[in-house]
C-alpha cells in the first residue's frame, strides 16, 4: 500500500493492530512521501485567516503588526507538535485526551464541555468561509442581479454547501488531502509571487517598512483585529485538535502499533514521530510565508488607499490588490484562486468537524465510537447537517469578516484550554523518552506564556474591559 492510499472501507483507521505496524522511513526523501495531514491543516487556516483577516489587518495597521504574523505562527506550532506526539503514542484523539483533564462533569472533562460551547462561536467562522466563497463566486459569475445581489449570494451559498456535502459524503481522508494539496499549492504560490513583485510596482515597500513591522508595537485601534488575527491565522486550537484525527487516519499511530512495551515499538514510534514533525514543519513554513505575503500585500496596497474590507465587500476589496498591481485581468485570477483556497478550507471543515461531534457523542456515551458502522452513520448525518447550519449563519449575518472575528475570539480562548491539556498529557502519559527532546520544554514554556497572555486579553475584551 502506498503512502497516500486509504484504508479499505471495512478497516477502522482508529484501531491499532499489531499486523498493521510498518517500519518508519529513515531518509528525508522517504519521509516526504508520508506527509499529508499538515497540508490538510494548512488548507483549513490559509483560506479564512490569511486571505480575509490578515489582509484586513494589514490594510488597517500598515506594517506595524508584521511581527505578530511571525510570533503568532511560531508560538502555537509547538503546542500542535506536543498534542500530536501524544496522539501517535496513544492512538487516541485529541477530544479523548481533553477528557482526561479534571475535573470531570458527567462522563466528560471540563475542556470537552468548553469545546462544545466554543465550537458554536467557531461555527460563525465557518459560515464566514462559506460567505467568502459565495461572494467570490458571485463576483466572478453573478447568477442573478449584480455581483453581490442577495439572490446571487443565496444561490451560490446553496450550491457551495451542496457540492461540499456531496464531496465529503463518504468522509474519505484521501479526497480531502488531494483537494487541499492542489488548492494550497496554486494559491499560495501566486500570493507569495505577488508579494515579491510589489517592489517593482507603484505599491513598493522598503526595508524601512519591514523594519517598522518588526518593532513589536501595536497601534491604537488595532488591538481587537490583532487578537482576531492571532486566533485565525497560523494553527488555531481547533486546527490542533483536527490535526490529531488526520494523523490517525493517515496512519502514523496505526503504523507505530499498540504499545507492547518493546524496544522495537519504541523505535517505530520515534521514527513516525519524526515524520509527523517534518509534516508540521512543512505546513508551518507554508502557513507563515502565506500569512506574511497576505499581510505585506494588504499593508502595501490597501493601507495607503485607506481601503479596509467590510461585510460582503471584503472579497471585492482584497481583489483590488491584484487589480491595482497587475491590471484588471488579474482580478479574474485572484477570484479563481480565492474560490479555490476558500472552498478547500470549507471542505477541510466539512471533513473534520463531523468527526469531532461524532467523537463527542461517543465520549458522552450516546453512541459507540469504536463501532465503525455506527461512527460512519453519524459522520454522514453531521456532514449534511453542519454545513447547512454554517450556511444559514452566513445568510443571516451577511458579513464574512465579522463572522471570522467572532469565531477567532472563541478560538483564542479555547487555545488556553488546549494548552492546559497538552501539559497534563505530556507530564502524565508521555514517556520521558519521548519528551526529552532538547529545547522543547523551554520553547513550550515561552509558548505557554504568550498564549496565556493573549487568552486573558480575549476574556477582558469579551467583558468590555479595555487594555491599552
mmCIF file of N, CA and C in Angstrom, residues 224-304:
data_model
loop_
_atom_site.group_PDB
_atom_site.id
_atom_site.type_symbol
_atom_site.label_atom_id
_atom_site.label_comp_id
_atom_site.label_asym_id
_atom_site.label_seq_id
_atom_site.Cartn_x
_atom_site.Cartn_y
_atom_site.Cartn_z
ATOM 1 N N UNK A 224 -8.137 44.775 18.774
ATOM 2 C CA UNK A 224 -9.163 43.766 18.533
ATOM 3 C C UNK A 224 -8.880 42.964 17.284
ATOM 4 N N UNK A 225 -8.504 43.631 16.203
ATOM 5 C CA UNK A 225 -8.198 42.936 14.962
ATOM 6 C C UNK A 225 -6.938 42.097 15.106
ATOM 7 N N UNK A 226 -5.974 42.576 15.911
ATOM 8 C CA UNK A 226 -4.759 41.800 16.146
ATOM 9 C C UNK A 226 -5.074 40.500 16.863
ATOM 10 N N UNK A 227 -5.982 40.565 17.844
ATOM 11 C CA UNK A 227 -6.400 39.359 18.544
ATOM 12 C C UNK A 227 -7.091 38.389 17.602
ATOM 13 N N UNK A 228 -7.950 38.919 16.741
ATOM 14 C CA UNK A 228 -8.637 38.079 15.771
ATOM 15 C C UNK A 228 -7.632 37.399 14.842
ATOM 16 N N UNK A 229 -6.577 38.131 14.456
ATOM 17 C CA UNK A 229 -5.576 37.540 13.587
ATOM 18 C C UNK A 229 -4.823 36.426 14.301
ATOM 19 N N UNK A 230 -4.496 36.643 15.566
ATOM 20 C CA UNK A 230 -3.783 35.609 16.318
ATOM 21 C C UNK A 230 -4.636 34.343 16.424
ATOM 22 N N UNK A 231 -5.934 34.524 16.582
ATOM 23 C CA UNK A 231 -6.813 33.369 16.686
ATOM 24 C C UNK A 231 -7.089 32.704 15.361
ATOM 25 N N UNK A 232 -7.061 33.459 14.262
ATOM 26 C CA UNK A 232 -7.452 32.929 12.959
ATOM 27 C C UNK A 232 -6.276 32.446 12.127
ATOM 28 N N UNK A 233 -5.132 33.100 12.228
ATOM 29 C CA UNK A 233 -4.002 32.745 11.382
ATOM 30 C C UNK A 233 -3.068 31.773 12.091
ATOM 31 N N UNK A 234 -2.269 31.103 11.307
ATOM 32 C CA UNK A 234 -1.430 30.064 11.878
ATOM 33 C C UNK A 234 -2.305 28.920 12.363
ATOM 34 N N UNK A 235 -1.782 28.121 13.242
ATOM 35 C CA UNK A 235 -2.506 26.950 13.741
ATOM 36 C C UNK A 235 -3.314 27.342 14.962
ATOM 37 N N UNK A 236 -4.637 27.262 14.873
ATOM 38 C CA UNK A 236 -5.509 27.574 15.990
ATOM 39 C C UNK A 236 -5.810 26.343 16.820
ATOM 40 N N UNK A 237 -6.543 26.552 17.904
ATOM 41 C CA UNK A 237 -6.862 25.451 18.806
ATOM 42 C C UNK A 237 -7.672 24.362 18.112
ATOM 43 N N UNK A 238 -8.623 24.776 17.289
ATOM 44 C CA UNK A 238 -9.423 23.778 16.581
ATOM 45 C C UNK A 238 -8.590 23.039 15.548
ATOM 46 N N UNK A 239 -7.634 23.746 14.913
ATOM 47 C CA UNK A 239 -6.761 23.095 13.934
ATOM 48 C C UNK A 239 -5.865 22.053 14.595
ATOM 49 N N UNK A 240 -5.335 22.388 15.782
ATOM 50 C CA UNK A 240 -4.523 21.424 16.527
ATOM 51 C C UNK A 240 -5.339 20.180 16.859
ATOM 52 N N UNK A 241 -6.581 20.401 17.243
ATOM 53 C CA UNK A 241 -7.463 19.287 17.573
ATOM 54 C C UNK A 241 -7.730 18.440 16.346
ATOM 55 N N UNK A 242 -8.076 19.081 15.230
ATOM 56 C CA UNK A 242 -8.341 18.353 13.985
ATOM 57 C C UNK A 242 -7.120 17.572 13.520
ATOM 58 N N UNK A 243 -5.943 18.153 13.731
ATOM 59 C CA UNK A 243 -4.712 17.532 13.227
ATOM 60 C C UNK A 243 -4.515 16.134 13.801
ATOM 61 N N UNK A 244 -4.934 15.909 15.028
ATOM 62 C CA UNK A 244 -4.759 14.576 15.616
ATOM 63 C C UNK A 244 -5.591 13.538 14.869
ATOM 64 N N UNK A 245 -6.759 13.927 14.386
ATOM 65 C CA UNK A 245 -7.602 12.997 13.632
ATOM 66 C C UNK A 245 -6.965 12.670 12.281
ATOM 67 N N UNK A 246 -6.381 13.676 11.641
ATOM 68 C CA UNK A 246 -5.725 13.434 10.352
ATOM 69 C C UNK A 246 -4.482 12.565 10.524
ATOM 70 N N UNK A 247 -3.743 12.763 11.625
ATOM 71 C CA UNK A 247 -2.573 11.903 11.889
ATOM 72 C C UNK A 247 -2.997 10.448 12.056
ATOM 73 N N UNK A 248 -4.108 10.242 12.747
ATOM 74 C CA UNK A 248 -4.608 8.883 12.950
ATOM 75 C C UNK A 248 -5.083 8.273 11.640
ATOM 76 N N UNK A 249 -5.808 9.042 10.845
ATOM 77 C CA UNK A 249 -6.344 8.499 9.604
ATOM 78 C C UNK A 249 -5.269 8.343 8.533
ATOM 79 N N UNK A 250 -4.244 9.159 8.584
ATOM 80 C CA UNK A 250 -3.116 8.965 7.673
ATOM 81 C C UNK A 250 -2.406 7.649 7.982
ATOM 82 N N UNK A 251 -2.309 7.311 9.287
ATOM 83 C CA UNK A 251 -1.717 6.036 9.663
ATOM 84 C C UNK A 251 -0.532 6.106 10.593
ATOM 85 N N UNK A 252 -0.139 7.295 11.055
ATOM 86 C CA UNK A 252 1.054 7.408 11.888
ATOM 87 C C UNK A 252 0.966 6.540 13.147
ATOM 88 N N UNK A 253 -0.171 6.603 13.847
ATOM 89 C CA UNK A 253 -0.318 5.794 15.073
ATOM 90 C C UNK A 253 -0.509 4.323 14.739
ATOM 91 N N UNK A 254 -1.245 4.040 13.679
ATOM 92 C CA UNK A 254 -1.509 2.659 13.287
ATOM 93 C C UNK A 254 -0.219 1.967 12.880
ATOM 94 N N UNK A 255 0.635 2.696 12.159
ATOM 95 C CA UNK A 255 1.904 2.108 11.738
ATOM 96 C C UNK A 255 2.878 1.983 12.906
ATOM 97 N N UNK A 256 2.706 2.827 13.919
ATOM 98 C CA UNK A 256 3.508 2.685 15.140
ATOM 99 C C UNK A 256 3.079 1.437 15.905
ATOM 100 N N UNK A 257 1.771 1.188 15.946
ATOM 101 C CA UNK A 257 1.248 -0.011 16.595
ATOM 102 C C UNK A 257 0.927 0.191 18.061
ATOM 103 N N UNK A 258 0.194 -0.753 18.650
ATOM 104 C CA UNK A 258 -0.146 -0.665 20.076
ATOM 105 C C UNK A 258 1.107 -0.744 20.939
ATOM 106 N N UNK A 259 1.058 -0.110 22.103
ATOM 107 C CA UNK A 259 2.218 -0.081 22.990
ATOM 108 C C UNK A 259 2.345 -1.418 23.715
ATOM 109 N N UNK A 260 3.310 -2.244 23.256
ATOM 110 C CA UNK A 260 3.537 -3.547 23.885
ATOM 111 C C UNK A 260 4.759 -3.533 24.795
ATOM 112 N N UNK A 261 5.347 -2.316 24.984
ATOM 113 C CA UNK A 261 6.475 -2.180 25.887
ATOM 114 C C UNK A 261 7.813 -2.625 25.328
ATOM 115 N N UNK A 262 7.877 -2.984 24.049
ATOM 116 C CA UNK A 262 9.121 -3.471 23.467
ATOM 117 C C UNK A 262 9.968 -2.332 22.908
ATOM 118 N N UNK A 263 11.253 -2.593 22.748
ATOM 119 C CA UNK A 263 12.160 -1.627 22.167
ATOM 120 C C UNK A 263 11.832 -1.401 20.701
ATOM 121 N N UNK A 264 11.366 -2.436 20.018
ATOM 122 C CA UNK A 264 11.014 -2.312 18.609
ATOM 123 C C UNK A 264 9.892 -1.299 18.426
ATOM 124 N N UNK A 265 8.908 -1.372 19.311
ATOM 125 C CA UNK A 265 7.797 -0.428 19.206
ATOM 126 C C UNK A 265 8.268 0.988 19.504
ATOM 127 N N UNK A 266 9.155 1.155 20.479
ATOM 128 C CA UNK A 266 9.675 2.475 20.819
ATOM 129 C C UNK A 266 10.443 3.080 19.642
ATOM 130 N N UNK A 267 11.213 2.249 18.946
ATOM 131 C CA UNK A 267 11.967 2.735 17.787
ATOM 132 C C UNK A 267 11.034 3.122 16.645
ATOM 133 N N UNK A 268 9.974 2.321 16.455
ATOM 134 C CA UNK A 268 8.992 2.688 15.427
ATOM 135 C C UNK A 268 8.335 4.017 15.779
ATOM 136 N N UNK A 269 8.009 4.194 17.049
ATOM 137 C CA UNK A 269 7.374 5.435 17.485
ATOM 138 C C UNK A 269 8.280 6.631 17.216
ATOM 139 N N UNK A 270 9.548 6.505 17.531
ATOM 140 C CA UNK A 270 10.480 7.600 17.281
ATOM 141 C C UNK A 270 10.542 7.938 15.794
ATOM 142 N N UNK A 271 10.512 6.904 14.963
ATOM 143 C CA UNK A 271 10.575 7.116 13.516
ATOM 144 C C UNK A 271 9.348 7.840 12.985
ATOM 145 N N UNK A 272 8.157 7.412 13.402
ATOM 146 C CA UNK A 272 6.939 8.046 12.900
ATOM 147 C C UNK A 272 6.720 9.420 13.520
ATOM 148 N N UNK A 273 7.259 9.648 14.724
ATOM 149 C CA UNK A 273 7.197 10.983 15.305
ATOM 150 C C UNK A 273 8.052 11.953 14.491
ATOM 151 N N UNK A 274 9.157 11.479 13.953
ATOM 152 C CA UNK A 274 9.989 12.330 13.105
ATOM 153 C C UNK A 274 9.253 12.700 11.816
ATOM 154 N N UNK A 275 8.471 11.767 11.283
ATOM 155 C CA UNK A 275 7.663 12.062 10.096
ATOM 156 C C UNK A 275 6.628 13.136 10.426
ATOM 157 N N UNK A 276 5.989 12.968 11.571
ATOM 158 C CA UNK A 276 4.997 13.961 11.995
ATOM 159 C C UNK A 276 5.630 15.333 12.161
ATOM 160 N N UNK A 277 6.809 15.397 12.771
ATOM 161 C CA UNK A 277 7.472 16.674 12.987
ATOM 162 C C UNK A 277 7.835 17.341 11.659
ATOM 163 N N UNK A 278 8.254 16.541 10.677
ATOM 164 C CA UNK A 278 8.530 17.093 9.349
ATOM 165 C C UNK A 278 7.244 17.598 8.709
ATOM 166 N N UNK A 279 6.177 16.851 8.896
ATOM 167 C CA UNK A 279 4.870 17.253 8.369
ATOM 168 C C UNK A 279 4.451 18.601 8.954
ATOM 169 N N UNK A 280 4.643 18.769 10.267
ATOM 170 C CA UNK A 280 4.308 20.028 10.938
ATOM 171 C C UNK A 280 5.211 21.157 10.434
ATOM 172 N N UNK A 281 6.504 20.870 10.269
ATOM 173 C CA UNK A 281 7.447 21.892 9.814
ATOM 174 C C UNK A 281 7.070 22.419 8.435
ATOM 175 N N UNK A 282 6.754 21.510 7.527
ATOM 176 C CA UNK A 282 6.398 21.921 6.168
ATOM 177 C C UNK A 282 5.131 22.778 6.186
ATOM 178 N N UNK A 283 4.123 22.342 6.926
ATOM 179 C CA UNK A 283 2.876 23.109 6.979
ATOM 180 C C UNK A 283 3.090 24.461 7.654
ATOM 181 N N UNK A 284 3.957 24.503 8.687
ATOM 182 C CA UNK A 284 4.248 25.761 9.369
ATOM 183 C C UNK A 284 4.923 26.755 8.430
ATOM 184 N N UNK A 285 5.866 26.281 7.642
ATOM 185 C CA UNK A 285 6.558 27.158 6.689
ATOM 186 C C UNK A 285 5.568 27.730 5.678
ATOM 187 N N UNK A 286 4.693 26.864 5.150
ATOM 188 C CA UNK A 286 3.713 27.322 4.170
ATOM 189 C C UNK A 286 2.779 28.353 4.785
ATOM 190 N N UNK A 287 2.267 28.052 5.979
ATOM 191 C CA UNK A 287 1.344 28.975 6.645
ATOM 192 C C UNK A 287 1.998 30.319 6.937
ATOM 193 N N UNK A 288 3.241 30.293 7.429
ATOM 194 C CA UNK A 288 3.930 31.531 7.787
ATOM 195 C C UNK A 288 4.211 32.381 6.557
ATOM 196 N N UNK A 289 4.733 31.763 5.495
ATOM 197 C CA UNK A 289 5.042 32.509 4.281
ATOM 198 C C UNK A 289 3.779 33.094 3.653
ATOM 199 N N UNK A 290 2.707 32.312 3.663
ATOM 200 C CA UNK A 290 1.456 32.799 3.084
ATOM 201 C C UNK A 290 0.893 33.950 3.895
ATOM 202 N N UNK A 291 0.934 33.821 5.218
ATOM 203 C CA UNK A 291 0.439 34.887 6.080
ATOM 204 C C UNK A 291 1.234 36.169 5.875
ATOM 205 N N UNK A 292 2.542 36.046 5.813
ATOM 206 C CA UNK A 292 3.392 37.214 5.570
ATOM 207 C C UNK A 292 3.065 37.859 4.228
ATOM 208 N N UNK A 293 2.839 37.020 3.217
ATOM 209 C CA UNK A 293 2.535 37.553 1.887
ATOM 210 C C UNK A 293 1.226 38.337 1.892
ATOM 211 N N UNK A 294 0.175 37.769 2.495
ATOM 212 C CA UNK A 294 -1.109 38.461 2.549
ATOM 213 C C UNK A 294 -1.006 39.761 3.342
ATOM 214 N N UNK A 295 -0.291 39.714 4.439
ATOM 215 C CA UNK A 295 -0.180 40.920 5.268
ATOM 216 C C UNK A 295 0.577 42.013 4.528
ATOM 217 N N UNK A 296 1.691 41.652 3.914
ATOM 218 C CA UNK A 296 2.505 42.636 3.198
ATOM 219 C C UNK A 296 1.717 43.251 2.045
ATOM 220 N N UNK A 297 0.978 42.418 1.324
ATOM 221 C CA UNK A 297 0.169 42.937 0.224
ATOM 222 C C UNK A 297 -0.898 43.897 0.746
ATOM 223 N N UNK A 298 -1.572 43.526 1.847
ATOM 224 C CA UNK A 298 -2.582 44.408 2.419
ATOM 225 C C UNK A 298 -1.985 45.721 2.892
ATOM 226 N N UNK A 299 -0.824 45.653 3.543
ATOM 227 C CA UNK A 299 -0.186 46.860 4.063
ATOM 228 C C UNK A 299 0.352 47.753 2.953
ATOM 229 N N UNK A 300 0.820 47.157 1.871
ATOM 230 C CA UNK A 300 1.430 47.930 0.784
ATOM 231 C C UNK A 300 0.401 48.567 -0.135
ATOM 232 N N UNK A 301 -0.675 47.831 -0.431
ATOM 233 C CA UNK A 301 -1.630 48.284 -1.439
ATOM 234 C C UNK A 301 -2.874 48.918 -0.824
ATOM 235 N N UNK A 302 -3.475 48.249 0.162
ATOM 236 C CA UNK A 302 -4.750 48.732 0.704
ATOM 237 C C UNK A 302 -4.584 49.842 1.732
ATOM 238 N N UNK A 303 -3.590 49.726 2.606
ATOM 239 C CA UNK A 303 -3.449 50.709 3.680
ATOM 240 C C UNK A 303 -3.215 52.130 3.149
ATOM 241 N N UNK A 304 -2.349 52.348 2.144
ATOM 242 C CA UNK A 304 -2.188 53.708 1.619
ATOM 243 C C UNK A 304 -3.473 54.269 1.020
#
